Amino acid sequence: MAFPTPNATFEEDGSPALADARTAWAAVANVVVGYEPVRMLVNSADRAAAREILDRRVELLEIDLDDAWLRDAGPTFVHDVSEGLTRAIAWHFNGWGAQSWASWGRDRHLGSRIARAAGVEADRSNLTQEGGGLHVDGAGTVLLTETVQLDPDRNPGWTRAEVETEIHQRLGTTTAIWLPRGLTADYDEFGTRGHVDVVATFSAPGTVLVHTQPDAGHPDHEPMKEIGDILRTAVDARGERLRVVDLPSPTVADFDGRPVDHSYVNHYLANRVVVGCAFDDPQDAVAADVLKQAYPGRDVVLVDARDIFRFGGGVHCITQQQPAPWN
């Protein structure tokens, strides 16, 4: 994870917004560290603030940061089965398509720097994308979004075939399932333009959890119905149809008259636990039950994610797993 630092997203040092972000990020870290080790990247000037609100078991690592969305700027860890090693894929990062509000002069180096800190080899990719823009099933299938990987501000001139070739080579996948878009709010000023990790995720090979919007008047109702249909007819790397499990959206669908992208799909799978998003909403209990059934044998802990989403993401967006070495 990465500790929020003053920037255009969280505002200046001492602002209520920055304090809210730090409290929300710390709440997630303090749950996860009860199940697995947590390393928090932190700017040197923010170290004291981080230490004050983080569980003492959370390790701090000083690295220069622009932002705090480590799923996106950080590397994707993979197992190199042929060599029995864990490796890190350092994607090219350019601030979610060189968005005007974003800074990435420091964060664009995080893939390699985190790999070095983790003691693993880094493989640099020329493909511009973020970790929130893909999901894999661990058996050869990857979910992608046309408005992310084929975004001309990310990968100008890249064809769908070229994107698939690069991703398959880096991740060891063989089959890509393309979704046409993300949630409506994700195309606002501070959105990612379609990250899949608020739309759909694999809970196991052959099973995909998908965000649904039952309100026919909501702008996400029809797009999510289309995505559900795409997933139900898709074939995975094993040549089998997917089982689609609906994760209904929270009942609160807008904030100050604008749609929100609150989603229970955006959860983090840790050792022995699923850390999910809560919104003080009646649907929180429904989502927790779906997650318990999707991940049997794991605890399900929901953390208030309203402030995380207020700044542009969720629990999955601020975390990045590092697998143990391949045995």
Short mmCIF file of C-alpha atoms in Angstrom, two decimals, residues 2-326:
data_model
loop_
_atom_site.label_atom_id
_atom_site.label_comp_id
_atom_site.label_asym_id
_atom_site.label_seq_id
_atom_site.Cartn_x
_atom_site.Cartn_y
_atom_site.Cartn_z
CA ALA A 2 0.97 3.68 -0.20
CA PHE A 3 0.22 6.37 2.37
CA PRO A 4 -1.74 9.39 1.03
CA THR A 5 0.47 12.40 0.49
CA PRO A 6 -0.46 16.02 -0.31
CA ASN A 7 -1.50 16.36 -3.96
CA ALA A 8 -4.38 17.47 -6.19
CA THR A 9 -6.50 14.53 -5.08
CA PHE A 10 -6.09 14.79 -1.31
CA GLU A 11 -5.35 18.54 -1.08
CA GLU A 12 -2.61 20.19 0.96
CA ASP A 13 -0.98 19.04 4.17
CA GLY A 14 -3.27 19.61 7.12
CA SER A 15 -6.46 19.60 5.05
CA PRO A 16 -9.54 17.68 6.23
CA ALA A 17 -9.54 15.77 2.92
CA LEU A 18 -6.00 14.48 3.43
CA ALA A 19 -6.82 13.47 7.00
CA ASP A 20 -9.91 11.60 5.78
CA ALA A 21 -7.89 9.76 3.15
CA ARG A 22 -5.20 8.74 5.62
CA THR A 23 -7.80 7.46 8.08
CA ALA A 24 -9.51 5.41 5.36
CA TRP A 25 -6.26 3.91 4.02
CA ALA A 26 -5.09 3.09 7.56
CA ALA A 27 -8.36 1.32 8.34
CA VAL A 28 -7.74 -1.09 5.47
CA ALA A 29 -4.08 -1.66 6.37
CA ASN A 30 -4.93 -2.27 10.01
CA VAL A 31 -7.37 -5.02 9.05
CA VAL A 32 -5.10 -6.70 6.53
CA VAL A 33 -2.07 -6.77 8.84
CA GLY A 34 -4.02 -9.04 11.15
CA TYR A 35 -3.84 -11.71 8.43
CA GLU A 36 -0.67 -11.07 6.43
CA PRO A 37 2.36 -8.76 6.42
CA VAL A 38 1.71 -5.22 5.15
CA ARG A 39 4.34 -2.86 3.79
CA MET A 40 3.27 0.77 3.46
CA LEU A 41 5.19 3.07 1.13
CA VAL A 42 5.47 6.55 2.56
CA ASN A 43 7.08 9.86 1.67
CA SER A 44 9.69 10.78 4.26
CA ALA A 45 7.77 13.90 5.26
CA ASP A 46 4.68 11.78 6.00
CA ARG A 47 6.37 9.09 8.07
CA ALA A 48 5.38 10.47 11.47
CA ALA A 49 1.74 10.87 10.41
CA ALA A 50 1.69 7.32 9.09
CA ARG A 51 3.21 5.84 12.22
CA GLU A 52 0.67 7.63 14.38
CA ILE A 53 -2.41 5.94 12.87
CA LEU A 54 -1.10 2.63 11.52
CA ASP A 55 -0.90 -0.61 13.45
CA ARG A 56 2.67 -1.08 14.69
CA ARG A 57 2.91 -4.29 12.67
CA VAL A 58 2.64 -2.32 9.42
CA GLU A 59 6.15 -1.87 8.00
CA LEU A 60 6.97 1.56 6.59
CA LEU A 61 9.18 1.91 3.54
CA GLU A 62 10.27 5.39 2.49
CA ILE A 63 9.85 5.87 -1.27
CA ASP A 64 9.03 9.10 -3.11
CA LEU A 65 5.34 9.15 -4.07
CA ASP A 66 2.97 11.26 -6.13
CA ASP A 67 -0.24 9.48 -5.15
CA ALA A 68 -1.54 6.50 -3.17
CA TRP A 69 -3.20 4.13 -5.67
CA LEU A 70 -0.67 1.34 -5.47
CA ARG A 71 -2.79 -1.17 -7.40
CA ASP A 72 -2.35 1.08 -10.40
CA ALA A 73 1.15 2.54 -10.18
CA GLY A 74 2.77 -0.50 -8.61
CA PRO A 75 3.83 -3.73 -10.32
CA THR A 76 1.83 -6.89 -10.94
CA PHE A 77 3.53 -9.86 -9.30
CA VAL A 78 3.58 -13.18 -11.15
CA HIS A 79 4.99 -16.65 -10.66
CA ASP A 80 7.62 -17.70 -13.17
CA VAL A 81 6.84 -21.41 -13.11
CA SER A 82 9.75 -22.36 -15.36
CA GLU A 83 12.31 -20.87 -12.96
CA GLY A 84 10.38 -21.27 -9.71
CA LEU A 85 10.58 -17.53 -9.02
CA THR A 86 8.29 -14.63 -8.21
CA ARG A 87 8.71 -11.76 -10.67
CA ALA A 88 7.23 -8.27 -10.96
CA ILE A 89 5.73 -6.84 -14.15
CA ALA A 90 6.36 -3.10 -14.24
CA TRP A 91 3.76 -1.69 -16.62
CA HIS A 92 4.24 1.75 -18.14
CA PHE A 93 2.30 4.23 -16.01
CA ASN A 94 1.25 7.69 -17.21
CA GLY A 95 -1.36 8.90 -14.76
CA TRP A 96 -4.42 7.05 -16.08
CA GLY A 97 -3.95 8.32 -19.61
CA ALA A 98 -2.03 11.53 -18.86
CA GLN A 99 -4.98 13.15 -17.10
CA SER A 100 -4.57 16.85 -16.37
CA TRP A 101 -4.91 16.52 -12.58
CA ALA A 102 -2.52 13.59 -12.22
CA SER A 103 1.19 13.62 -11.32
CA TRP A 104 3.30 10.57 -12.09
CA GLY A 105 6.92 11.67 -12.29
CA ARG A 106 7.68 9.58 -9.19
CA ASP A 107 4.95 6.96 -9.43
CA ARG A 108 6.04 5.87 -12.90
CA HIS A 109 9.14 4.34 -11.27
CA LEU A 110 7.26 2.42 -8.58
CA GLY A 111 7.08 -0.85 -10.54
CA SER A 112 10.84 -1.22 -10.60
CA ARG A 113 11.45 0.30 -7.17
CA ILE A 114 8.95 -1.98 -5.45
CA ALA A 115 10.41 -5.01 -7.22
CA ARG A 116 13.85 -4.05 -5.95
CA ALA A 117 12.54 -3.60 -2.40
CA ALA A 118 10.79 -6.97 -2.63
CA GLY A 119 13.96 -8.65 -3.85
CA VAL A 120 12.51 -9.89 -7.13
CA GLU A 121 13.33 -9.34 -10.79
CA ALA A 122 11.35 -6.65 -12.63
CA ASP A 123 10.22 -7.14 -16.20
CA ARG A 124 9.39 -3.81 -17.82
CA SER A 125 6.48 -3.66 -20.25
CA ASN A 126 5.87 -0.97 -22.86
CA LEU A 127 2.13 -1.36 -22.41
CA THR A 128 0.54 1.50 -20.51
CA GLN A 129 -2.02 0.23 -18.05
CA GLU A 130 -2.79 -0.09 -14.38
CA GLY A 131 -3.36 -3.04 -12.07
CA GLY A 132 -6.99 -2.02 -11.62
CA GLY A 133 -7.46 -2.44 -15.35
CA LEU A 134 -7.15 -6.23 -15.35
CA HIS A 135 -8.33 -9.29 -13.45
CA VAL A 136 -7.11 -12.88 -13.91
CA ASP A 137 -8.61 -16.22 -12.90
CA GLY A 138 -5.30 -17.96 -12.23
CA ALA A 139 -6.04 -20.46 -14.99
CA GLY A 140 -5.23 -18.51 -18.14
CA THR A 141 -8.10 -16.00 -18.47
CA VAL A 142 -7.85 -12.22 -18.13
CA LEU A 143 -10.57 -9.55 -18.07
CA LEU A 144 -9.82 -6.28 -19.88
CA THR A 145 -11.71 -3.10 -20.79
CA GLU A 146 -11.68 -1.51 -24.25
CA THR A 147 -11.60 2.03 -22.86
CA VAL A 148 -8.48 1.29 -20.79
CA GLN A 149 -6.02 -0.84 -22.75
CA LEU A 150 -7.16 0.64 -26.09
CA ASP A 151 -7.28 4.21 -24.76
CA PRO A 152 -5.38 6.43 -27.26
CA ASP A 153 -4.01 8.46 -24.34
CA ARG A 154 -2.52 5.28 -22.91
CA ASN A 155 -1.58 3.14 -25.88
CA PRO A 156 -1.84 5.12 -29.13
CA GLY A 157 -1.58 2.88 -32.17
CA TRP A 158 -1.83 -0.40 -30.27
CA THR A 159 -4.25 -2.93 -31.71
CA ARG A 160 -6.34 -5.32 -29.70
CA ALA A 161 -4.18 -8.21 -30.90
CA GLU A 162 -0.99 -6.42 -29.85
CA VAL A 163 -2.39 -5.70 -26.39
CA GLU A 164 -3.42 -9.32 -25.94
CA THR A 165 -0.01 -10.59 -27.07
CA GLU A 166 1.81 -8.37 -24.58
CA ILE A 167 -0.49 -9.20 -21.68
CA HIS A 168 -0.42 -12.94 -22.35
CA GLN A 169 3.36 -12.88 -22.55
CA ARG A 170 3.67 -11.00 -19.25
CA LEU A 171 0.97 -12.76 -17.26
CA GLY A 172 1.04 -16.25 -18.75
CA THR A 173 -2.62 -15.95 -19.77
CA THR A 174 -3.99 -17.28 -23.06
CA THR A 175 -7.55 -15.94 -23.27
CA ALA A 176 -8.74 -12.33 -22.97
CA ILE A 177 -12.37 -11.39 -22.35
CA TRP A 178 -12.96 -7.78 -23.35
CA LEU A 179 -15.62 -5.66 -21.70
CA PRO A 180 -16.78 -2.55 -23.56
CA ARG A 181 -16.62 -0.03 -20.69
CA GLY A 182 -16.66 0.61 -16.97
CA LEU A 183 -19.05 2.39 -14.61
CA THR A 184 -20.40 5.82 -15.57
CA ALA A 185 -18.81 7.71 -12.68
CA ASP A 186 -15.41 6.30 -13.66
CA TYR A 187 -15.45 8.63 -16.67
CA ASP A 188 -15.75 11.77 -14.54
CA GLU A 189 -12.82 14.15 -14.10
CA PHE A 190 -11.00 11.98 -11.55
CA GLY A 191 -11.98 8.60 -12.98
CA THR A 192 -9.82 5.89 -14.55
CA ARG A 193 -11.93 5.64 -17.74
CA GLY A 194 -13.12 2.12 -17.17
CA HIS A 195 -11.18 0.02 -14.69
CA VAL A 196 -12.51 -3.51 -14.53
CA ASP A 197 -11.95 -3.86 -10.79
CA VAL A 198 -15.21 -2.06 -9.98
CA VAL A 199 -17.09 -4.05 -12.62
CA ALA A 200 -16.14 -7.74 -12.43
CA THR A 201 -13.66 -10.09 -10.76
CA PHE A 202 -12.93 -13.80 -10.70
CA SER A 203 -13.51 -15.51 -7.36
CA ALA A 204 -12.20 -18.79 -8.80
CA PRO A 205 -11.55 -20.25 -12.26
CA GLY A 206 -14.91 -20.40 -13.99
CA THR A 207 -16.71 -18.04 -11.58
CA VAL A 208 -16.95 -14.28 -11.98
CA LEU A 209 -18.59 -11.77 -9.64
CA VAL A 210 -20.18 -8.89 -11.54
CA HIS A 211 -21.51 -5.50 -10.42
CA THR A 212 -25.21 -5.10 -11.17
CA GLN A 213 -27.40 -2.02 -11.07
CA PRO A 214 -31.06 -2.98 -10.54
CA ASP A 215 -32.34 0.61 -10.84
CA ALA A 216 -33.60 0.92 -14.43
CA GLY A 217 -33.23 4.69 -14.24
CA HIS A 218 -29.55 4.61 -13.34
CA PRO A 219 -27.04 5.22 -16.18
CA ASP A 220 -25.20 2.01 -15.27
CA HIS A 221 -28.28 -0.22 -15.54
CA GLU A 222 -28.06 -1.04 -19.24
CA PRO A 223 -24.22 -1.10 -19.50
CA MET A 224 -23.97 -3.55 -16.60
CA LYS A 225 -26.75 -5.68 -18.08
CA GLU A 226 -24.73 -5.82 -21.32
CA ILE A 227 -21.57 -6.75 -19.45
CA GLY A 228 -23.40 -9.49 -17.57
CA ASP A 229 -24.62 -10.89 -20.89
CA ILE A 230 -21.09 -10.77 -22.33
CA LEU A 231 -19.70 -12.68 -19.37
CA ARG A 232 -22.47 -15.29 -19.45
CA THR A 233 -21.69 -16.11 -23.07
CA ALA A 234 -17.90 -15.85 -22.78
CA VAL A 235 -15.62 -18.88 -22.87
CA ASP A 236 -12.58 -19.01 -20.57
CA ALA A 237 -9.12 -20.44 -21.20
CA ARG A 238 -10.40 -23.91 -20.32
CA GLY A 239 -13.01 -23.68 -23.06
CA GLU A 240 -15.87 -23.46 -20.56
CA ARG A 241 -18.69 -20.97 -20.00
CA LEU A 242 -18.45 -18.76 -16.94
CA ARG A 243 -20.75 -18.90 -13.93
CA VAL A 244 -21.78 -15.30 -13.26
CA VAL A 245 -22.66 -14.25 -9.71
CA ASP A 246 -24.41 -10.90 -9.30
CA LEU A 247 -23.13 -8.41 -6.72
CA PRO A 248 -25.89 -5.76 -6.54
CA SER A 249 -24.84 -2.15 -6.16
CA PRO A 250 -25.46 -0.21 -2.94
CA THR A 251 -28.84 1.51 -2.77
CA VAL A 252 -27.24 4.97 -2.68
CA ALA A 253 -26.56 5.62 -6.35
CA ASP A 254 -25.56 9.29 -6.44
CA PHE A 255 -23.78 11.99 -4.46
CA ASP A 256 -24.68 15.67 -4.92
CA GLY A 257 -26.73 14.69 -7.96
CA ARG A 258 -23.94 12.80 -9.72
CA PRO A 259 -23.76 9.00 -10.07
CA VAL A 260 -21.21 7.20 -7.90
CA ASP A 261 -19.23 4.08 -8.75
CA HIS A 262 -19.61 2.42 -5.33
CA SER A 263 -19.04 -1.28 -5.91
CA TYR A 264 -18.65 -4.38 -3.78
CA VAL A 265 -16.63 -5.97 -6.58
CA ASN A 266 -13.70 -3.83 -5.48
CA HIS A 267 -12.45 -6.04 -2.63
CA TYR A 268 -9.03 -7.35 -1.61
CA LEU A 269 -8.33 -11.07 -1.22
CA ALA A 270 -5.77 -11.60 1.54
CA ASN A 271 -4.59 -14.66 3.43
CA ARG A 272 -7.66 -16.19 5.11
CA VAL A 273 -9.77 -13.04 4.67
CA VAL A 274 -11.69 -10.98 2.13
CA VAL A 275 -11.48 -7.26 2.89
CA GLY A 276 -14.48 -5.64 1.24
CA CYS A 277 -16.12 -2.26 0.89
CA ALA A 278 -18.89 -1.01 3.17
CA PHE A 279 -21.04 2.05 2.47
CA ASP A 280 -23.34 2.17 5.53
CA ASP A 281 -25.95 0.74 3.19
CA PRO A 282 -28.55 -2.04 3.52
CA GLN A 283 -26.80 -3.87 0.71
CA ASP A 284 -23.61 -4.21 2.79
CA ALA A 285 -25.01 -7.32 4.48
CA VAL A 286 -26.11 -8.79 1.14
CA ALA A 287 -22.64 -8.24 -0.34
CA ALA A 288 -20.97 -9.79 2.70
CA ASP A 289 -23.09 -12.91 2.28
CA VAL A 290 -22.24 -13.18 -1.43
CA LEU A 291 -18.53 -12.83 -0.63
CA LYS A 292 -18.72 -15.49 2.09
CA GLN A 293 -20.24 -17.92 -0.39
CA ALA A 294 -17.75 -16.97 -3.11
CA TYR A 295 -14.72 -17.45 -0.85
CA PRO A 296 -15.57 -20.32 1.52
CA GLY A 297 -13.32 -20.73 4.54
CA ARG A 298 -12.28 -17.06 4.64
CA ASP A 299 -13.34 -14.34 7.01
CA VAL A 300 -15.18 -11.44 5.39
CA VAL A 301 -14.43 -8.02 6.87
CA LEU A 302 -16.05 -4.92 5.39
CA VAL A 303 -14.30 -1.58 5.85
CA ASP A 304 -16.01 1.78 5.33
CA ALA A 305 -14.93 2.69 1.80
CA ARG A 306 -16.94 5.85 1.24
CA ASP A 307 -13.95 8.15 1.64
CA ILE A 308 -11.77 5.93 -0.55
CA PHE A 309 -14.37 6.11 -3.32
CA ARG A 310 -14.75 9.84 -2.76
CA PHE A 311 -11.13 10.19 -3.84
CA GLY A 312 -11.47 7.85 -6.82
CA GLY A 313 -11.25 4.16 -5.90
CA GLY A 314 -11.86 1.38 -3.42
CA VAL A 315 -10.17 -1.24 -1.24
CA HIS A 316 -8.79 -3.15 -4.24
CA CYS A 317 -7.42 0.05 -5.75
CA ILE A 318 -5.20 0.88 -2.76
CA THR A 319 -3.75 -2.60 -2.23
CA GLN A 320 -1.45 -4.88 -4.22
CA GLN A 321 -0.69 -8.47 -3.29
CA GLN A 322 2.78 -9.99 -3.41
CA PRO A 323 2.59 -13.80 -3.63
CA ALA A 324 4.92 -16.08 -1.75
CA PRO A 325 7.72 -17.69 -3.82
CA TRP A 326 6.59 -20.53 -6.05
#
